[in-house]
Amino acid sequence: MSRWRTEVPTSGSVSLPPDPHALDGLGRNHSIETALADLVDNSIDAGASDVLIRFMQQRGRLCGLYVVDNGRGIRADRVDAAMTVGGSAAYGADSLGKFGLGMKAASFSQARSLTVLSRTADSHVVGRRWRIGDRTDFQCDVVPPDFAHEEIDRSWNLKSSDTGTVIRWDDVTGFPATDDPTRVQGFLTATMTRILDHLGLVMHRLLAEGRINIGIDAEDTDLATAGPRFDVTPLDPFGYQKPGHLDYPKRLTATAHGHAIHFDCHIWPGRSKTRQFQLVGGVVQRQGLYFYRRKRLLHAGGWDGVTVPDPRLQLARVAIDIDDEIIGLFHMNPEKSRVTVGPEFAHLAEQARGEDGTTMADYLRDAEAAYRTSRERSRNRRRMMPPGRGFEPALKGTIADEVPFVEGENPIDIRWRRFEGTDLFTVDRDSRTLWLNDQYRSTVLSGRRGGLNDAPLVKALLYLLVEDVFQGEYLGAKDKDNIALWQEVLTTAVLCEVARSEKE
Ligand SMILES: Nc1ncnc2c1ncn2[C@@H]1O[C@H](COP(=O)(O)OP(=O)(O)OP(=O)(O)O)[C@@H](O)[C@H]1O
Ligand SMILES: [Mg+2]
């Protein structure tokens, strides 16, 4: 047998620049919403206070997309580095950028052409364009300043500023190849919703702090008008009212290579129908770890070896900030949509302790117990009729979270109508409506403007009181007597209110 050599010998070298097709492979794990999040990261890094995402529609077809911000722009001497794959700069301590890859990977995952136009404080404009597919070299096109000006100065539905950046995608591969209005509108609505949800989730801390506003609209180039702007609202996966266990949230801390790692352990109050609890995907996937880097959520859910997913742990969510780069412990993928943990991580979680000595195992046990209690609580509650029209969505949501509904029954509405006499309400079992007497409306609203979902407090109280009489085949003697009693008391009460408001 021949001798094994530890060093591989070489006899010269050849230059092998990557084939431009390599660009096609960038960002393969992106979806349109994660790609856009990557561009919004850049806008945030550029100090923007407002970002607009705009879909472009021409002769019925979706043809392009813009991401426009009012940040500080890209300097003329920096634009070529910005367009370079891997052309990274020095990053600030709270910079979301890291790889020098994001904009290119995000854009080429969705579109065949990326144009960048930007204006800085010295009012210089720059423009560059990358197209993939039609080049055999790494040449980036220079866009003339007059076109750059034109694009930057278009009427964007954006808080204006003297500086800013326009990112333009053409030949977007994921857009439907049709001008059929129903299909285009369906695609647009579904895609915008996904983007609003995803950005609301990953940016929720930055949005809640007011660091950034993000809007989405669509422009019809034939009419030269943009539709309404929809703003991204924060979607906080820890956004419950009251925790499901009095001792929580609790911070458990472990130390790795001299860095403290905090596990902020939360317990939701119960299975909830709110967007904050449901998020996107199933609740079982949404239990577990939430990794944040520089206030940006990277990764939502999963236990990464700390424990195994279990329906009984669905109220458990743990926030972990990985601002410090802790070598070997965490890796984020270049798409910034996943964090993978090193083999030490599960061991570290085991060592984490709260100030009172709480361990991860204690926390998981408490989360499971809270789940059991919340199940029992709602199982033991009397079934009620579901609320229908006249209730504010938040109120309906809370009722749905708290009470089991009578199955197969139509919801009951609470609405206003003028009727004779002084009675405050009538029970209309046939139309499943509790009518409120319109002559008291302005008093109940104390001068505030009315609407379908007005007077939530009065409606909630009446719902809790009267809901029962909508149940069953007919109105029993007991029900009738109760209604008479409530009517007497409440009508007197509302007449007192009228008298007081007239005195004022
Ligand atoms: N909207 C913008 N405003 C100002 N500068 C921008 C904007 N978008 C990109 N840039 C510049 O382009 C550079 C390259 O962006 P890119 O997203 O490709 O990489 P990165 O942000 O540096 O790192 P990462 O790969 O982690 O996103 C940025 O570092 C920034 O200097
Ligand atoms: Mg970036």
Coordinates of N, CA, C and O in Angstrom, one line a residue, residues 140-259:
C140 N -22.9 44.6 -14.2 CA -24.1 45.2 -13.6 C -24.4 46.5 -14.4 O -23.5 47.3 -14.7
D141 N -25.6 46.7 -14.8 CA -26.0 47.9 -15.6 C -26.0 49.2 -14.8 O -26.5 49.2 -13.7
V142 N -25.6 50.3 -15.4 CA -25.7 51.6 -14.8 C -27.0 52.3 -15.3 O -27.2 52.3 -16.5
V143 N -27.8 52.7 -14.4 CA -29.0 53.4 -14.8 C -28.8 54.9 -14.7 O -28.2 55.4 -13.8
P144 N -29.1 55.6 -15.8 CA -28.8 57.1 -15.8 C -29.6 57.9 -14.8 O -30.8 57.5 -14.4
P145 N -29.0 59.0 -14.3 CA -29.6 59.7 -13.2 C -31.0 60.3 -13.5 O -31.9 60.3 -12.6
D146 N -31.3 60.7 -14.8 CA -32.7 61.2 -15.0 C -33.7 60.2 -14.8 O -34.8 60.5 -14.2
F147 N -33.5 58.9 -15.1 CA -34.5 57.9 -14.9 C -34.5 57.6 -13.3 O -35.6 57.4 -12.8
A148 N -33.4 57.6 -12.7 CA -33.4 57.4 -11.3 C -34.2 58.4 -10.5 O -35.1 58.1 -9.7
H149 N -34.0 59.7 -11.0 CA -34.8 60.8 -10.4 C -36.3 60.6 -10.6 O -37.1 60.7 -9.7
E150 N -36.7 60.2 -11.8 CA -38.1 59.9 -12.2 C -38.7 58.9 -11.3 O -39.8 59.1 -10.7
E151 N -37.9 57.8 -11.1 CA -38.5 56.7 -10.2 C -38.6 57.1 -8.8 O -39.6 56.9 -8.1
I152 N -37.5 57.8 -8.3 CA -37.6 58.2 -6.8 C -38.7 59.2 -6.6 O -39.3 59.2 -5.5
D153 N -38.9 60.1 -7.6 CA -39.9 61.1 -7.4 C -41.4 60.8 -7.8 O -42.3 61.6 -7.8
R154 N -41.6 59.5 -8.1 CA -42.9 59.0 -8.4 C -43.8 59.3 -7.2 O -43.3 59.4 -6.1
S155 N -45.1 59.3 -7.4 CA -45.9 59.6 -6.2 C -46.1 58.3 -5.4 O -47.0 57.4 -5.7
W156 N -45.3 58.1 -4.4 CA -45.4 57.0 -3.5 C -46.2 57.4 -2.3 O -46.2 58.5 -1.8
N157 N -47.0 56.4 -1.8 CA -47.8 56.6 -0.7 C -46.9 56.4 0.6 O -47.0 55.4 1.3
L158 N -46.0 57.4 0.8 CA -45.0 57.2 1.8 C -44.7 58.6 2.4 O -44.7 59.6 1.8
K159 N -44.3 58.5 3.7 CA -43.9 59.7 4.4 C -42.6 60.2 3.7 O -41.6 59.5 3.6
S160 N -42.7 61.4 3.1 CA -41.6 61.8 2.2 C -40.4 62.2 3.0 O -40.5 62.5 4.2
S161 N -39.3 62.3 2.3 CA -38.1 62.7 2.8 C -37.2 63.1 1.7 O -37.4 62.7 0.5
D162 N -36.1 63.8 1.9 CA -35.2 64.1 0.8 C -34.4 63.0 0.4 O -33.8 63.0 -0.7
T163 N -34.3 62.0 1.2 CA -33.4 60.8 0.8 C -34.2 59.6 0.8 O -35.3 59.5 1.4
G164 N -33.7 58.6 0.2 CA -34.5 57.3 0.1 C -34.0 56.4 -0.9 O -33.1 56.7 -1.8
T165 N -34.5 55.2 -0.9 CA -34.1 54.1 -1.8 C -35.3 53.4 -2.4 O -36.3 53.2 -1.8
V166 N -35.2 53.2 -3.7 CA -36.3 52.5 -4.5 C -35.7 51.2 -4.9 O -34.7 51.1 -5.6
I167 N -36.3 50.1 -4.5 CA -35.9 48.7 -5.1 C -37.0 48.3 -6.0 O -38.2 48.3 -5.6
R168 N -36.6 47.9 -7.2 CA -37.7 47.6 -8.2 C -37.4 46.2 -8.7 O -36.3 45.8 -9.1
W169 N -38.4 45.4 -8.7 CA -38.3 44.0 -9.3 C -39.2 44.0 -10.6 O -40.3 44.4 -10.6
D170 N -38.5 43.5 -11.7 CA -39.3 43.2 -12.9 C -39.2 41.7 -13.1 O -38.4 41.0 -12.6
D171 N -40.1 41.2 -14.0 CA -40.2 39.8 -14.3 C -40.3 39.0 -13.1 O -39.4 38.1 -12.8
V172 N -41.3 39.3 -12.3 CA -41.4 38.5 -11.0 C -42.0 37.1 -11.4 O -43.0 37.0 -12.0
T173 N -41.2 36.1 -10.9 CA -41.5 34.8 -11.4 C -42.8 34.2 -10.7 O -43.5 33.4 -11.3
G174 N -43.1 34.6 -9.5 CA -44.2 34.1 -8.8 C -45.6 34.7 -9.2 O -46.6 34.2 -8.7
F175 N -45.6 35.7 -10.0 CA -46.9 36.3 -10.3 C -47.7 35.5 -11.3 O -47.1 34.9 -12.2
P176 N -49.0 35.4 -11.2 CA -49.8 34.6 -12.1 C -49.7 35.2 -13.6 O -49.8 36.4 -13.8
A177 N -49.5 34.3 -14.6 CA -49.4 34.7 -15.9 C -50.8 34.9 -16.6 O -51.1 34.1 -17.5
T178 N -51.6 35.7 -16.1 CA -52.9 35.9 -16.6 C -53.4 37.3 -16.3 O -52.9 38.0 -15.4
D179 N -54.4 37.8 -17.1 CA -55.0 39.1 -16.8 C -56.4 38.9 -16.3 O -57.2 39.9 -16.2
D180 N -56.8 37.7 -16.1 CA -58.2 37.4 -15.6 C -58.3 38.1 -14.2 O -57.7 37.8 -13.2
P181 N -59.3 39.1 -14.2 CA -59.4 40.0 -13.0 C -59.6 39.2 -11.7 O -59.1 39.5 -10.7
T182 N -60.5 38.1 -11.8 CA -60.7 37.4 -10.5 C -59.5 36.7 -10.0 O -59.2 36.7 -8.8
R183 N -58.7 36.1 -10.9 CA -57.5 35.4 -10.5 C -56.5 36.3 -10.0 O -55.8 36.1 -8.9
V184 N -56.3 37.5 -10.7 CA -55.3 38.4 -10.3 C -55.7 39.0 -8.9 O -54.9 39.1 -8.0
Q185 N -57.0 39.4 -8.7 CA -57.4 40.0 -7.5 C -57.3 38.9 -6.3 O -56.8 39.3 -5.2
G186 N -57.6 37.7 -6.6 CA -57.5 36.6 -5.6 C -56.1 36.5 -5.2 O -55.8 36.4 -4.0
F187 N -55.2 36.4 -6.2 CA -53.7 36.3 -5.8 C -53.2 37.5 -5.0 O -52.5 37.3 -4.0
L188 N -53.7 38.7 -5.4 CA -53.2 39.9 -4.8 C -53.7 39.9 -3.3 O -52.9 40.2 -2.4
T189 N -54.9 39.6 -3.1 CA -55.5 39.6 -1.7 C -54.8 38.6 -0.9 O -54.3 38.9 0.3
A190 N -54.6 37.4 -1.4 CA -54.0 36.3 -0.6 C -52.5 36.7 -0.3 O -52.0 36.5 0.8
T191 N -51.8 37.2 -1.3 CA -50.4 37.5 -1.1 C -50.2 38.7 -0.2 O -49.3 38.6 0.7
M192 N -51.0 39.7 -0.3 CA -50.9 40.8 0.6 C -51.2 40.4 2.0 O -50.5 40.9 2.9
T193 N -52.2 39.6 2.2 CA -52.5 39.1 3.6 C -51.3 38.3 4.2 O -50.9 38.6 5.3
R194 N -50.6 37.5 3.3 CA -49.5 36.7 3.8 C -48.3 37.7 4.2 O -47.7 37.5 5.2
I195 N -48.2 38.7 3.4 CA -47.1 39.7 3.7 C -47.4 40.5 4.9 O -46.5 40.6 5.8
L196 N -48.6 40.9 5.1 CA -49.0 41.7 6.3 C -48.8 40.8 7.5 O -48.3 41.3 8.5
D197 N -49.2 39.6 7.4 CA -49.1 38.7 8.6 C -47.6 38.4 8.9 O -47.2 38.5 10.1
H198 N -46.8 38.1 7.9 CA -45.4 37.8 8.1 C -44.6 38.9 8.6 O -43.9 38.8 9.6
L199 N -44.8 40.1 8.0 CA -44.0 41.3 8.5 C -44.5 41.7 9.8 O -43.7 42.1 10.7
G200 N -45.8 41.6 10.1 CA -46.4 41.9 11.4 C -45.7 41.1 12.5 O -45.5 41.6 13.6
L201 N -45.5 39.8 12.1 CA -44.9 38.9 13.1 C -43.4 39.2 13.3 O -42.9 39.4 14.4
V202 N -42.6 39.1 12.2 CA -41.2 39.2 12.4 C -40.7 40.6 12.8 O -39.7 40.8 13.5
M203 N -41.5 41.7 12.5 CA -41.1 43.0 12.9 C -41.9 43.5 14.1 O -41.9 44.7 14.3
H204 N -42.6 42.6 14.8 CA -43.6 43.2 15.8 C -42.9 44.1 16.8 O -43.5 45.1 17.2
R205 N -41.7 43.8 17.3 CA -41.1 44.6 18.3 C -40.8 46.0 17.7 O -41.0 47.0 18.4
L206 N -40.2 46.0 16.5 CA -39.8 47.3 15.9 C -41.1 48.1 15.5 O -41.1 49.4 15.7
L207 N -42.1 47.5 15.1 CA -43.4 48.2 14.8 C -44.0 48.8 16.1 O -44.4 49.9 16.1
A208 N -44.0 48.0 17.1 CA -44.6 48.4 18.4 C -43.9 49.6 19.0 O -44.4 50.5 19.6
E209 N -42.6 49.6 18.8 CA -41.7 50.7 19.3 C -41.9 52.0 18.4 O -41.3 53.0 18.8
G210 N -42.5 51.8 17.3 CA -42.6 53.0 16.4 C -41.4 53.3 15.6 O -41.3 54.3 15.0
R211 N -40.4 52.3 15.6 CA -39.2 52.5 14.8 C -39.5 52.6 13.3 O -38.8 53.2 12.5
I212 N -40.5 51.8 12.9 CA -40.8 51.7 11.4 C -42.3 51.6 11.1 O -43.0 51.0 11.9
N213 N -42.7 52.2 10.0 CA -44.1 51.9 9.5 C -43.9 51.2 8.2 O -43.0 51.5 7.4
I214 N -44.8 50.2 7.9 CA -44.7 49.5 6.6 C -46.1 49.4 6.0 O -47.0 49.0 6.7
G215 N -46.2 49.8 4.8 CA -47.5 49.8 4.1 C -47.4 49.0 2.8 O -46.3 48.8 2.3
I216 N -48.6 48.5 2.4 CA -48.6 47.8 1.1 C -49.7 48.4 0.3 O -50.8 48.7 0.8
D217 N -49.5 48.7 -1.0 CA -50.6 49.0 -1.9 C -50.4 48.4 -3.3 O -49.4 47.7 -3.5
A218 N -51.3 48.7 -4.2 CA -51.1 48.2 -5.6 C -51.4 49.4 -6.5 O -52.3 50.2 -6.3
E219 N -50.6 49.5 -7.6 CA -50.9 50.6 -8.6 C -51.3 50.0 -9.9 O -50.7 49.1 -10.4
D220 N -52.3 50.6 -10.4 CA -52.7 50.3 -11.8 C -52.1 51.3 -12.7 O -52.4 52.5 -12.7
T221 N -51.1 50.9 -13.5 CA -50.3 51.8 -14.3 C -51.2 52.4 -15.4 O -50.9 53.5 -15.9
D222 N -52.2 51.7 -15.9 CA -53.1 52.3 -16.9 C -53.9 53.4 -16.4 O -54.2 54.4 -17.1
L223 N -54.3 53.4 -15.2 CA -55.1 54.4 -14.6 C -54.2 55.4 -13.9 O -54.7 56.5 -13.5
A224 N -52.9 55.1 -13.7 CA -52.0 55.9 -13.0 C -52.5 56.2 -11.6 O -52.3 57.3 -11.1
T225 N -53.1 55.3 -10.9 CA -53.5 55.5 -9.5 C -53.2 54.3 -8.7 O -53.1 53.2 -9.2
A226 N -52.9 54.6 -7.4 CA -52.7 53.5 -6.5 C -53.9 53.2 -5.6 O -54.6 54.2 -5.3
G227 N -54.1 52.0 -5.3 CA -55.2 51.6 -4.4 C -54.9 52.0 -3.0 O -53.9 52.7 -2.7
P228 N -55.8 51.7 -2.0 CA -55.6 52.1 -0.6 C -54.3 51.4 0.0 O -53.9 50.3 -0.5
R229 N -53.7 52.1 0.9 CA -52.5 51.6 1.6 C -52.9 50.8 2.8 O -53.6 51.3 3.7
F230 N -52.5 49.5 2.9 CA -52.7 48.7 4.1 C -51.5 48.7 4.9 O -50.4 48.4 4.4
D231 N -51.6 49.1 6.2 CA -50.4 49.1 7.0 C -50.2 47.8 7.8 O -51.2 47.2 8.3
V232 N -49.0 47.5 8.0 CA -48.6 46.3 8.7 C -48.8 46.6 10.2 O -48.3 47.6 10.7
T233 N -49.6 45.8 10.9 CA -49.7 46.0 12.4 C -49.0 44.9 13.1 O -48.8 43.8 12.6
P234 N -48.5 45.2 14.3 CA -47.6 44.2 15.0 C -48.5 43.0 15.4 O -49.6 43.1 15.8
L235 N -47.8 41.8 15.2 CA -48.5 40.6 15.6 C -47.5 39.9 16.6 O -46.5 39.3 16.2
D236 N -47.9 40.1 17.9 CA -47.0 39.7 19.0 C -47.3 38.3 19.5 O -48.3 38.1 20.0
P237 N -46.4 37.3 19.2 CA -46.7 36.0 19.7 C -46.7 35.8 21.2 O -47.1 34.8 21.7
F238 N -46.4 36.9 21.9 CA -46.5 36.9 23.4 C -47.6 37.9 23.8 O -47.6 38.4 24.9
G239 N -48.5 38.2 22.9 CA -49.5 39.3 23.1 C -50.7 38.8 23.8 O -51.8 39.1 23.3
Y240 N -50.6 38.2 24.9 CA -51.8 37.8 25.7 C -52.1 38.9 26.7 O -51.3 39.8 27.0
Q241 N -53.3 38.9 27.3 CA -53.7 39.9 28.3 C -53.1 39.5 29.7 O -52.4 40.3 30.3
K242 N -53.4 38.3 30.1 CA -53.0 37.9 31.4 C -52.4 36.5 31.3 O -52.8 35.7 30.5
P243 N -51.2 36.3 31.9 CA -50.6 35.0 31.7 C -51.4 33.8 32.3 O -52.3 34.0 33.1
G244 N -51.1 32.6 31.8 CA -51.9 31.4 32.3 C -51.4 30.9 33.6 O -51.9 29.9 34.1
H245 N -50.4 31.5 34.2 CA -49.8 31.1 35.5 C -49.3 32.3 36.2 O -48.5 33.1 35.6
L246 N -49.7 32.5 37.4 CA -49.3 33.8 38.1 C -47.8 34.1 38.2 O -47.4 35.2 38.2
D247 N -47.0 33.0 38.3 CA -45.5 33.3 38.4 C -44.8 33.6 37.1 O -43.6 33.8 37.1
Y248 N -45.6 33.6 36.0 CA -44.9 33.9 34.7 C -45.3 35.2 34.1 O -46.3 35.7 34.6
P249 N -44.5 35.7 33.2 CA -43.3 35.2 32.6 C -42.1 35.2 33.5 O -42.1 36.0 34.5
K250 N -41.2 34.3 33.3 CA -40.1 34.1 34.2 C -38.8 34.0 33.3 O -38.9 33.4 32.2
R251 N -37.7 34.6 33.8 CA -36.5 34.5 33.0 C -35.6 33.5 33.6 O -35.2 33.5 34.7
L252 N -35.2 32.5 32.7 CA -34.2 31.5 33.1 C -32.9 31.9 32.4 O -32.9 32.3 31.3
T253 N -31.8 31.8 33.1 CA -30.5 32.2 32.5 C -29.5 31.1 32.6 O -29.4 30.4 33.6
A254 N -28.7 31.0 31.5 CA -27.6 30.1 31.5 C -26.4 30.8 30.9 O -26.5 31.9 30.3
T255 N -25.2 30.3 31.1 CA -24.0 31.0 30.6 C -23.2 30.1 29.7 O -23.0 28.9 30.0
A256 N -22.9 30.7 28.5 CA -22.0 29.9 27.6 C -20.9 30.8 27.1 O -21.1 31.9 26.7
H257 N -19.7 30.3 27.2 CA -18.5 31.0 26.8 C -18.5 32.5 27.3 O -18.2 33.4 26.6
G258 N -18.9 32.6 28.6 CA -18.9 33.9 29.2 C -20.1 34.8 28.9 O -20.2 35.9 29.3
H259 N -21.0 34.3 28.0 CA -22.2 35.2 27.6 C -23.4 34.6 28.3 O -23.6 33.4 28.4

